[in-house]
Short mmCIF file of C-alpha atoms in Angstrom, two decimals:
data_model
loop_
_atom_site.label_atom_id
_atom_site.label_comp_id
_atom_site.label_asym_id
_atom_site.label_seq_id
_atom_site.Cartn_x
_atom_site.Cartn_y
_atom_site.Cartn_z
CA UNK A 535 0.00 0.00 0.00
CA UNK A 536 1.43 3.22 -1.09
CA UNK A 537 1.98 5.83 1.31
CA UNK A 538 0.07 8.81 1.77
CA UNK A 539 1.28 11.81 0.34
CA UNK A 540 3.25 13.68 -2.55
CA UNK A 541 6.79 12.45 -3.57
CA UNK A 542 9.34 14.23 -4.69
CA UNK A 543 12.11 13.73 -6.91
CA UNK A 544 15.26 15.28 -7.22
CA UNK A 545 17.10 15.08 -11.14
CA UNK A 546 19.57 12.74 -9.17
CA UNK A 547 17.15 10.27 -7.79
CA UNK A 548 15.69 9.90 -11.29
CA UNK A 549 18.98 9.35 -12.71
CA UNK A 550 19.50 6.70 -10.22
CA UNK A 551 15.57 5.15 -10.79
CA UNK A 552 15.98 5.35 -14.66
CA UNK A 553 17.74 3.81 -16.96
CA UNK A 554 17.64 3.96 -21.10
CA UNK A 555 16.78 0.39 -21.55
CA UNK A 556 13.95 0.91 -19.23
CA UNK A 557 13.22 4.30 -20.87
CA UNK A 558 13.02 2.43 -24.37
CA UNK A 559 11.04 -0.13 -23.47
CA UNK A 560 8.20 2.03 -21.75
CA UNK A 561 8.29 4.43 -24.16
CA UNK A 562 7.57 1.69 -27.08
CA UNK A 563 4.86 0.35 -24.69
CA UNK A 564 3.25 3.91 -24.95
CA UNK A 565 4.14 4.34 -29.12
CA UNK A 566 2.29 1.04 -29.38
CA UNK A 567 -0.95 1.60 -26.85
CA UNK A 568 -1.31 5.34 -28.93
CA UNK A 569 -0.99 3.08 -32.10
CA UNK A 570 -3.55 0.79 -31.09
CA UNK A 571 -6.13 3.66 -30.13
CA UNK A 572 -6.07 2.82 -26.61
CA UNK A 573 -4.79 6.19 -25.35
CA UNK A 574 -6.24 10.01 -25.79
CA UNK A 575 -4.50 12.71 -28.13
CA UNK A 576 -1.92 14.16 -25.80
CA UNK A 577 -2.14 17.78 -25.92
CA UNK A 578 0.54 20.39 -26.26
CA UNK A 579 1.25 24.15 -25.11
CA UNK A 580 3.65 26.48 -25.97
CA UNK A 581 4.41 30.17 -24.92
CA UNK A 582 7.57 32.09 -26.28
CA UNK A 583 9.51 34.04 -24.24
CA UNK A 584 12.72 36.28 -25.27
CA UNK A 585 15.64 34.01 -25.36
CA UNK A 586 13.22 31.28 -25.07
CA UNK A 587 10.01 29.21 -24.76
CA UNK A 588 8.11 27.20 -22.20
CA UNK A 589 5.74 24.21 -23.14
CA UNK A 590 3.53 22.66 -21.35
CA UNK A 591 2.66 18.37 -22.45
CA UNK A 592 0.18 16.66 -20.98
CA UNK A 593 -1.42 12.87 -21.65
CA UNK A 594 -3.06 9.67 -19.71
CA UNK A 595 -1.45 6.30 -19.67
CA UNK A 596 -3.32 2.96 -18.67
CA UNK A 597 -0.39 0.91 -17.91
CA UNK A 598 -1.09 -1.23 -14.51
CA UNK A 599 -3.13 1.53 -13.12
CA UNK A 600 -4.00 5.01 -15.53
CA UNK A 601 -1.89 7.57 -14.80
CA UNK A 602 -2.01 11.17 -16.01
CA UNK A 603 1.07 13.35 -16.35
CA UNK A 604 1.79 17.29 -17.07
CA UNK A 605 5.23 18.38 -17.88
CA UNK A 606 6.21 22.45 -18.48
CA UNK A 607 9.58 22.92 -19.38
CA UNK A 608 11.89 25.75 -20.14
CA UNK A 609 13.80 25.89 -23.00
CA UNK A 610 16.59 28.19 -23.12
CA UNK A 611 19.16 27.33 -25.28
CA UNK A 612 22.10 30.08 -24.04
CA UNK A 613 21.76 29.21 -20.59
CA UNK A 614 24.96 27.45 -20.30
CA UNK A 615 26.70 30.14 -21.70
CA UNK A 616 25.09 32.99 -19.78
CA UNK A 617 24.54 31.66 -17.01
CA UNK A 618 25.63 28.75 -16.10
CA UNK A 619 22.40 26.74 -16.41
CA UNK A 620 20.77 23.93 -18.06
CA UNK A 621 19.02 24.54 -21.31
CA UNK A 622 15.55 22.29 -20.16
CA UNK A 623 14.31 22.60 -16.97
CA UNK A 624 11.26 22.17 -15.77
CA UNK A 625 8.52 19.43 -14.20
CA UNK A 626 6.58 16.48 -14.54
CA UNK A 627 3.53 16.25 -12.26
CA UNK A 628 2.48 12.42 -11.98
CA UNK A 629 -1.03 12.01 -11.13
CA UNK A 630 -3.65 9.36 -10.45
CA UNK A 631 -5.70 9.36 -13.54
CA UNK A 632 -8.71 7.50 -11.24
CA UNK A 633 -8.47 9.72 -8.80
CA UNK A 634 -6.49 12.55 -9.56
CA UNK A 635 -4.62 12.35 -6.77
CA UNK A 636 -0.91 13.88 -7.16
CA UNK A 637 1.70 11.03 -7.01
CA UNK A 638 4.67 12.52 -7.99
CA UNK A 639 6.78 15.70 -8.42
CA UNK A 640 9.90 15.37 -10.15
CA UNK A 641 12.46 17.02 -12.22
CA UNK A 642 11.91 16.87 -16.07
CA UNK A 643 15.79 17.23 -16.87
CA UNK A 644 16.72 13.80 -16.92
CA UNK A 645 13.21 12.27 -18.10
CA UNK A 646 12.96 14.70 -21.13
CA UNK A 647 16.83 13.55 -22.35
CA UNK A 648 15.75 9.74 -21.96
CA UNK A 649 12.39 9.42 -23.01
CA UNK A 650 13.86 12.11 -26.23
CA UNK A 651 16.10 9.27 -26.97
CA UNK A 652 13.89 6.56 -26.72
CA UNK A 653 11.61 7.57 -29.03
CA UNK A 654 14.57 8.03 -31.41
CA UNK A 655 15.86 4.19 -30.67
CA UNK A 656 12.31 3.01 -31.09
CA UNK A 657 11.71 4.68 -34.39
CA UNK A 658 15.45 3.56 -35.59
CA UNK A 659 14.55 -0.31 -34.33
CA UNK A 660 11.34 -0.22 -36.73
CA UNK A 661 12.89 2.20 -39.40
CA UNK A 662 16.05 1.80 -39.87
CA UNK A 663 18.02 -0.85 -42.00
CA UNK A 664 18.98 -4.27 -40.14
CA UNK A 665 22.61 -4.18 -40.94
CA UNK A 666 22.40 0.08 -40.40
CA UNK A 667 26.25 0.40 -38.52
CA UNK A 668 27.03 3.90 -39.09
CA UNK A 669 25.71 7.05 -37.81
CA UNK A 670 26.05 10.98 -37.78
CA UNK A 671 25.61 12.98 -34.74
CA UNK A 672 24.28 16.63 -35.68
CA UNK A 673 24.79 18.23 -32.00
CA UNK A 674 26.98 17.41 -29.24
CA UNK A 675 25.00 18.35 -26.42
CA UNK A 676 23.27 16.48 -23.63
CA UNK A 677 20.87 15.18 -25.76
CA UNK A 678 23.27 14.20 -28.82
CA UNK A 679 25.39 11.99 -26.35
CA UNK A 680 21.76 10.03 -25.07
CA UNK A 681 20.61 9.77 -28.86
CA UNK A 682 23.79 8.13 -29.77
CA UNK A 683 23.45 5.56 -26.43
CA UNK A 684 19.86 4.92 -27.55
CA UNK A 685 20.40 4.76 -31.60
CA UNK A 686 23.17 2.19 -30.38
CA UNK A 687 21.64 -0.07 -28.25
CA UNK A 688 18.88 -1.10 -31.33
CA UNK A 689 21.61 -0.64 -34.08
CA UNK A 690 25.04 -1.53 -32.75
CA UNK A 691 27.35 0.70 -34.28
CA UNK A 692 30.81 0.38 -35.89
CA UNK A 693 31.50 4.18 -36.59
CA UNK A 694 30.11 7.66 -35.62
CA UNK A 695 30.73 11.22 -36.95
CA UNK A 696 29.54 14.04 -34.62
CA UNK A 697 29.48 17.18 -35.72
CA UNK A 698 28.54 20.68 -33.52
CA UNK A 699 29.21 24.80 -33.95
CA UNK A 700 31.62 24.78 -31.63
CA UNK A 701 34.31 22.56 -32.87
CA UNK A 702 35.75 21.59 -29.13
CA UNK A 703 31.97 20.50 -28.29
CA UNK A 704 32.18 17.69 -30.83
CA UNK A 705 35.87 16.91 -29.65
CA UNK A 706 35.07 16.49 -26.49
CA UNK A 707 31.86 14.59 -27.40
CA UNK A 708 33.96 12.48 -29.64
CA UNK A 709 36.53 11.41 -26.97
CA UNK A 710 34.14 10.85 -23.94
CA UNK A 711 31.42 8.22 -26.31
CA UNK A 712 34.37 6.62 -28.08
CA UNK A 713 35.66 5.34 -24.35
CA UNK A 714 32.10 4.68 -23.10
CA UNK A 715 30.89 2.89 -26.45
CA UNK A 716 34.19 1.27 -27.39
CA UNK A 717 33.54 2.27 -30.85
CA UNK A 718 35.53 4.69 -33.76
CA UNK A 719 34.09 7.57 -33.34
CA UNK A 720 35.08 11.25 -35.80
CA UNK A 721 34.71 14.87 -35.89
CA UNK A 722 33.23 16.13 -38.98
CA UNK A 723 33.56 19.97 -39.75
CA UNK A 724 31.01 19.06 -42.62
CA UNK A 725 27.28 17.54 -41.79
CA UNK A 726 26.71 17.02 -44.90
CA UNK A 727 30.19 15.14 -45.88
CA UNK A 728 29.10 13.31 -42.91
CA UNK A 729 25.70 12.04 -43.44
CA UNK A 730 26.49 10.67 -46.93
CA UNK A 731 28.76 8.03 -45.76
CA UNK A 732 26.29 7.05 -42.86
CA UNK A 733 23.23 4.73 -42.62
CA UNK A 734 21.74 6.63 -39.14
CA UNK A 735 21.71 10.64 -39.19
CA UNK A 736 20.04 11.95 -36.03
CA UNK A 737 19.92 15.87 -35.81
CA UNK A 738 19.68 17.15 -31.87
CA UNK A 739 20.42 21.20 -32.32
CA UNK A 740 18.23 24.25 -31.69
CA UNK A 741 18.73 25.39 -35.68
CA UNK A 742 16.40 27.41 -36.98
CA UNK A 743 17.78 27.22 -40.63
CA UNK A 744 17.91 23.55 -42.43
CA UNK A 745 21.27 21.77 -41.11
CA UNK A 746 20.61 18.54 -43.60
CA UNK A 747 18.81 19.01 -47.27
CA UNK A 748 17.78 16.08 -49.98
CA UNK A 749 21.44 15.75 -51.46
CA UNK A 750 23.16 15.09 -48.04
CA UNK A 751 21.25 11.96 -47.52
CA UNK A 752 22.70 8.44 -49.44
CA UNK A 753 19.72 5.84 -50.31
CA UNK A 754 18.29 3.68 -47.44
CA UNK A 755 19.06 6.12 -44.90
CA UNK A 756 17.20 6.84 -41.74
CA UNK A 757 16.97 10.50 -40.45
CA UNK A 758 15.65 11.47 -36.79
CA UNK A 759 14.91 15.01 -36.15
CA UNK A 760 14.79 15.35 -32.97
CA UNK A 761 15.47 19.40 -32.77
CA UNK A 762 12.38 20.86 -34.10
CA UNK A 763 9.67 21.68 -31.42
CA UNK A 764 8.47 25.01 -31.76
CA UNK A 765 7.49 26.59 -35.50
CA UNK A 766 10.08 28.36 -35.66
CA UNK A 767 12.80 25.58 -35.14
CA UNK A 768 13.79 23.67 -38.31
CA UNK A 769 16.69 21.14 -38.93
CA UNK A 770 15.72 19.73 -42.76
CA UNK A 771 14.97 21.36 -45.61
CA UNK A 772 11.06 20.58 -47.21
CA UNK A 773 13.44 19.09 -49.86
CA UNK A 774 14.65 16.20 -47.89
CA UNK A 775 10.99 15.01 -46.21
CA UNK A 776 9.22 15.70 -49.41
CA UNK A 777 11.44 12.68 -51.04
CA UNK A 778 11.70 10.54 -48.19
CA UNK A 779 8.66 8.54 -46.55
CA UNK A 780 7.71 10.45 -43.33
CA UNK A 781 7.04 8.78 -40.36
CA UNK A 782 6.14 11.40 -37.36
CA UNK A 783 5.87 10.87 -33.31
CA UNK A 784 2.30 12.46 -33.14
CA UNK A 785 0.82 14.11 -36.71
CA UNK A 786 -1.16 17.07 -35.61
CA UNK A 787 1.91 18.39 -33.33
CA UNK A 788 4.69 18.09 -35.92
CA UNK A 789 2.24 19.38 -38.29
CA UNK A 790 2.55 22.47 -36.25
CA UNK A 791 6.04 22.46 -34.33
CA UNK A 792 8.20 20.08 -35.96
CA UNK A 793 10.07 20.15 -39.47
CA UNK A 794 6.70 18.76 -40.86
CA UNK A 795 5.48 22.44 -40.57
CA UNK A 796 8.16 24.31 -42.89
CA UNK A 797 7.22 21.54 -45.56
CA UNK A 798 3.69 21.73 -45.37
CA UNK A 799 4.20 25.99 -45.34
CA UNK A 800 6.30 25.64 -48.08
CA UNK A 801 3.82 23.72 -50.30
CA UNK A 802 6.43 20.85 -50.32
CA UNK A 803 3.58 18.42 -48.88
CA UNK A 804 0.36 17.59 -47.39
CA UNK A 805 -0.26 16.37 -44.12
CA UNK A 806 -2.17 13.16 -46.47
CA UNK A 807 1.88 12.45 -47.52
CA UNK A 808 3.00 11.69 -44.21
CA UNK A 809 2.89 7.70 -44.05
CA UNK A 810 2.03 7.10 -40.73
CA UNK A 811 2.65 8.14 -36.82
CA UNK A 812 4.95 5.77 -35.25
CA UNK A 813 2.69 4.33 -32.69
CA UNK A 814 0.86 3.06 -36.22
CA UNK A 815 4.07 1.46 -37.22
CA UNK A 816 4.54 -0.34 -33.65
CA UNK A 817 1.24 -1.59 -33.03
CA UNK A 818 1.38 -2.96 -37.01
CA UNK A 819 -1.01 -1.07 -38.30
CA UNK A 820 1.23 0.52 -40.81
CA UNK A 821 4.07 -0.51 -42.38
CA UNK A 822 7.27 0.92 -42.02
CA UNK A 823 10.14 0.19 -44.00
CA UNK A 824 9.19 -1.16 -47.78
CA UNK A 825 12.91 -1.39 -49.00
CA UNK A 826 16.75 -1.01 -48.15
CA UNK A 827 16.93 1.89 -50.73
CA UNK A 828 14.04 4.19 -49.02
CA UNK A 829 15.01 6.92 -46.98
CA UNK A 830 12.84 7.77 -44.04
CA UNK A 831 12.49 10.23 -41.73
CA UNK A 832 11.21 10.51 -38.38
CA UNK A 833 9.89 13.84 -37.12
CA UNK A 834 10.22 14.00 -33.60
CA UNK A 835 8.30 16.42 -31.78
CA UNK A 836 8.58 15.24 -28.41
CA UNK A 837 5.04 13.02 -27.18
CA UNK A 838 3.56 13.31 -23.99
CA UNK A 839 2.81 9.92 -23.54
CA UNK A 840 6.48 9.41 -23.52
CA UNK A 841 6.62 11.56 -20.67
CA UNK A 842 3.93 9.56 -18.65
CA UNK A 843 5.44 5.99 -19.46
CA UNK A 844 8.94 7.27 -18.49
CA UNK A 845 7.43 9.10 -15.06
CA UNK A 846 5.76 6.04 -14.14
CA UNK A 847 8.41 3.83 -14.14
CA UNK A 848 10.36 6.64 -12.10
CA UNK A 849 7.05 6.60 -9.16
CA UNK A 850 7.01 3.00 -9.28
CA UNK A 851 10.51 2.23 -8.96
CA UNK A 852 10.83 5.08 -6.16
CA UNK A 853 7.48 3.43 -4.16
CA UNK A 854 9.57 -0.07 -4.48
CA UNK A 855 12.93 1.27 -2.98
CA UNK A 856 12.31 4.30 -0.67
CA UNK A 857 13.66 6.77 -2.70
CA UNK A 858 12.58 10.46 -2.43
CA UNK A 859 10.65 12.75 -0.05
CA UNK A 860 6.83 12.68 0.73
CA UNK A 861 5.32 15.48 1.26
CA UNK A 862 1.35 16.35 1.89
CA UNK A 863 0.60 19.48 -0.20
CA UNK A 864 -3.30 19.64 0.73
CA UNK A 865 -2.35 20.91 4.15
#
């Protein structure tokens, strides 16, 4: 019996409670339930703010029990540089979606990074060729070094490139995953140089011009966008999704935040091109790849639902071991 109260969760305790194969394996639990129709549309807010944005994602899970889950984050992508800060923070309020009792506070830091790169491992284990062994790294951030974990542990990897703006990002990037992975990993001054000679390219940046078009793709390649979540973020050109098959996270969001949005403004497609949502492809409802030669891409606008399968394996695991501090916010 759980104990009464709220509990909260420090970014460290949810390290500690959550790992990526975890992560992966909820968050394809939730791609598939939202393919099979069993869940609500999540829904999405977003307010802009000078320097940067705020957006509020909210859905309702029915794992073992239903649980609903809210998560406003901050996105400001200078804060390391000005002032010593994250670029996300924010978080994730876990509720009883029976009840609607609060379970949970936590951080979203650390959720938001692994459930990002989940949905990026799950799309690359349906999407992307069997025998796929190289990949490109567009930004060396926190997020690039969990998307290249995640693309790796459903496509083990011979080679990476990583490439970043600041060349001593991508060094350092470079030297820290080659000694974790074990595998060759280079520095590439030119994405596009890159991403020809590799069967994986997974773009992680805050761009707001293209950083990939149509020509720096080779044939069979699978592209995740992960960057693009706010309309006026874009990482690939209307070029490169208009001649690839398009497989987004959830259709009506990147239709309106993700890279999906520049191509549809731009007259490149039609929301009727886009060949499925990936929960679709999961649940086998859709097919995903037809051939080795076809490129796809996966438009990932970040889904709710990934937020409340990651949370609740965070609550559970923290009820099991005693982790965190309960509080009783009604009084």
């Amino acid at each position: 019996m759980e104990i009464p109260g709220t509990l909260l969760l420090t970014r460290r305790d949810i390290a500690e409670l959550l790992d990526l194969d975890a992560c992966i394996a909820a968050v394809e639990q939730a791609f598939r339930l939202h393919g099979e129709g069993e869940t609500d549309p999540p829904g999405v807010l977003g307010v802009h703010v000078d320097g940067g944005g705020f957006h509020i994602k909210a859905g309702v899970l029915h794992l073992e029990r239903p649980y609903f889950a809210a998560k406003t984050n901050a996105n400001f992508p200078q804060n390391p540089q000005r002032f010593g800060l994250p670029t996300i923070q924010g978080v994730i309020v876990l509720a009883d979606a029976e009840r609607g009792t609060p379970l949970a506070l936590m951080d979203s830091g650390e959720i938001t990074a692994l459930r990002t790169a989940a949905a990026t491992a799950v799309a690359a284990k349906y999407l992307a060729r069997k025998d796929a062994r190289t990949a490109t790294i567009v930004g060396c951030g926190v997020q690039g070094r969990v998307q290249l974990r995640a693309v790796h542990r459903v496509r083990p990897l011979a080679r990476a490139w990583v490439c970043d703006v600041d060349a001593s990002h991508a060094e350092r990037f470079a030297s820290e995953m080659r000694t974790e992975l074990g595998i060759e990993i280079g520095v590439a001054g030119d994405v596009g140089a890159a991403s020809r000679t590799s069967d994986i390219v997974v773009t992680c940046t805050p761009a707001r011009r293209p950083v990939l078009d149509a020509g720096d793709v080779r044939p069979g390649t699978f592209v995740a966008a992960v960057g693009a979540d706010h309309p006026e973020k874009q990482e690939l050109t209307p070029a490169l999704l208009a001649g690839s098959r398009v497989v987004v996270d959830i259709l009506e969001q990147a239709a309106t935040i993700g890279d999906l949005h520049h191509a549809l403004a731009s007259g490149a497609m039609s929301r009727a091109d886009v060949a499925a949502e990936l929960g679709e492809v999961v649940a086998g409802r859709k097919p995903g790849r037809s051939h080795a030669e076809e490129v796809i891409v996966f438009d990932s606008t970040g889904m709710a639902l990934q937020d409340v399968a990651a949370a609740a394996v965070v609550y559970e695991r923290a009820v099991q071991r005693r982790r965190g501090t309960r509080v009783r916010l009604a009084e």
